[in-house]
Amino acid sequence: MENASKALIMAGGVLIGVLLLSLAVYLFVDFGSTSAKINEQNAQKQLVEFNSKFTAYEGFKDINGNWNITIYDIISLASYTKEYNHFNELSNDKKLRVLIGNGTGRVISDMLESEYESLINMYVNQNNGTITKFQCSNIGYNDDGRVSLIRFNPI
């Protein structure tokens, strides 16, 4: 009889051990899927944050609904794009591009900073101080959902 009670105590101990092990495995799997969801949400947030630097120009209008993008805004965006491309060492087919004009257009993000002044002179009338306004005509995305191209047309 004494051996039977010890056998029952041992069986109960094994059963409790199996239950604790099952609980640990369940919690590990549950926490793993939760962290995967959090990582996915963070990646999506970073993508939206990155794209918002460019998509903000889609509706860059003044209070009257007129386009309010100037050559200075485009040059600032092109400088940011050039810095981003250089910092991330992107290949030519993966580089972000800022263009002005229809068709192939001028790739502003590949220009040297010394060339920006001639671009400013082209779109700013030095005689009367008027500045050409631009509209954002196209934003292109690559396969992973990141902005790869933003095109502006003078109006």
XYZ file of C-alpha atoms in Angstrom:
155
model
C 0.000 0.000 0.000
C 2.840 2.303 0.796
C 4.342 1.835 -2.684
C 0.990 2.591 -4.336
C 0.679 5.957 -2.557
C 4.235 6.882 -3.539
C 3.432 5.893 -7.147
C 0.363 8.158 -7.089
C 2.406 11.057 -5.707
C 5.024 10.549 -8.428
C 2.356 10.363 -11.145
C 0.788 13.575 -9.807
C 4.200 15.270 -9.868
C 4.770 14.212 -13.479
C 1.282 15.447 -14.404
C 1.913 18.844 -12.784
C 5.286 19.022 -14.569
C 3.667 18.323 -17.931
C 0.999 20.971 -17.248
C 3.655 23.564 -16.329
C 5.686 22.700 -19.418
C 2.582 23.017 -21.625
C 1.803 26.407 -20.071
C 5.373 27.592 -20.722
C 5.202 26.507 -24.380
C 1.807 28.202 -24.820
C 3.092 31.470 -23.313
C 6.256 31.339 -25.442
C 4.231 30.947 -28.652
C 1.734 33.613 -27.609
C 4.417 36.154 -26.696
C 6.303 35.373 -29.908
C 3.280 36.128 -32.071
C 2.614 39.311 -30.106
C 6.158 40.559 -30.665
C 5.883 39.704 -34.378
C 2.722 41.824 -34.592
C 4.444 44.697 -32.792
C 7.431 44.499 -35.150
C 5.087 44.506 -38.143
C 3.242 47.545 -36.788
C 6.549 49.357 -36.198
C 7.690 48.606 -39.744
C 4.384 49.899 -41.113
C 4.669 53.030 -38.970
C 8.199 53.676 -40.254
C 7.017 53.241 -43.841
C 4.155 55.695 -43.368
C 6.483 58.158 -41.631
C 9.014 57.924 -44.465
C 6.387 58.277 -47.201
C 4.729 61.222 -45.459
C 7.807 63.344 -46.197
C 6.885 63.018 -49.868
C 3.124 62.548 -49.919
C 2.709 65.846 -48.082
C 3.404 67.536 -51.418
C 0.319 65.944 -53.035
C -1.953 68.472 -51.401
C 0.458 71.355 -50.825
C -2.107 74.078 -51.579
C -2.859 77.418 -50.017
C -6.151 78.418 -48.402
C -7.666 79.249 -51.817
C -6.817 75.831 -53.263
C -3.904 77.059 -55.381
C -0.705 75.061 -55.594
C 1.874 76.551 -53.290
C 5.030 74.553 -54.051
C 8.043 76.671 -54.981
C 11.441 75.801 -56.403
C 12.830 76.251 -52.896
C 10.562 73.484 -51.579
C 11.624 71.202 -54.409
C 15.321 71.878 -53.835
C 14.895 71.158 -50.120
C 13.191 67.874 -50.940
C 15.859 67.050 -53.530
C 18.615 67.708 -50.982
C 16.909 65.431 -48.475
C 16.512 62.763 -51.159
C 20.140 63.049 -52.234
C 21.296 62.733 -48.619
C 18.990 59.738 -48.057
C 20.303 57.991 -51.196
C 23.904 58.627 -50.189
C 23.432 57.611 -46.544
C 21.702 54.336 -47.465
C 24.083 53.658 -50.371
C 21.235 52.816 -52.728
C 21.949 51.489 -56.200
C 20.805 53.533 -59.203
C 17.651 51.475 -59.715
C 16.671 51.837 -56.028
C 17.430 55.562 -55.614
C 14.732 58.053 -54.781
C 14.266 60.653 -57.486
C 12.788 64.128 -57.568
C 11.918 65.316 -61.076
C 10.684 68.538 -62.631
C 8.722 68.434 -65.870
C 6.837 65.960 -68.034
C 8.328 62.949 -69.793
C 11.766 62.105 -68.504
C 12.061 65.524 -66.839
C 15.095 66.831 -64.994
C 16.260 64.687 -62.115
C 16.813 67.336 -59.464
C 17.943 64.865 -56.797
C 21.036 63.986 -58.891
C 22.146 67.588 -59.369
C 25.118 69.097 -57.607
C 24.417 71.803 -55.061
C 26.263 74.306 -57.250
C 23.636 73.697 -59.971
C 20.741 74.659 -57.717
C 21.358 78.383 -58.207
C 20.841 78.137 -61.969
C 17.651 76.197 -61.284
C 16.450 78.922 -58.930
C 17.234 81.594 -61.550
C 15.183 79.620 -64.072
C 12.038 79.615 -61.917
C 12.354 82.937 -60.076
C 11.875 86.129 -62.051
C 14.625 88.417 -60.767
C 12.997 91.545 -62.261
C 9.707 91.472 -60.389
C 10.393 88.762 -57.780
C 7.648 86.367 -58.901
C 8.249 82.711 -58.172
C 6.930 79.932 -60.390
C 4.557 77.613 -58.563
C 4.583 73.863 -59.072
C 2.111 71.053 -58.678
C 2.918 67.538 -57.575
C 1.819 65.524 -60.584
C 3.015 62.019 -59.728
C 4.325 59.975 -56.835
C 5.699 56.536 -57.669
C 6.202 53.654 -55.272
C 8.543 50.671 -55.411
C 7.676 47.058 -54.593
C 7.976 47.434 -50.825
C 5.625 50.434 -50.713
C 8.269 53.138 -50.327
C 8.164 56.291 -52.403
C 10.658 56.022 -55.247
C 9.766 59.028 -57.416
C 8.071 62.371 -57.005
C 7.413 64.574 -60.039
C 6.593 68.282 -60.101
C 5.256 70.305 -63.016
C 5.368 74.089 -63.243
C 1.994 75.794 -63.490
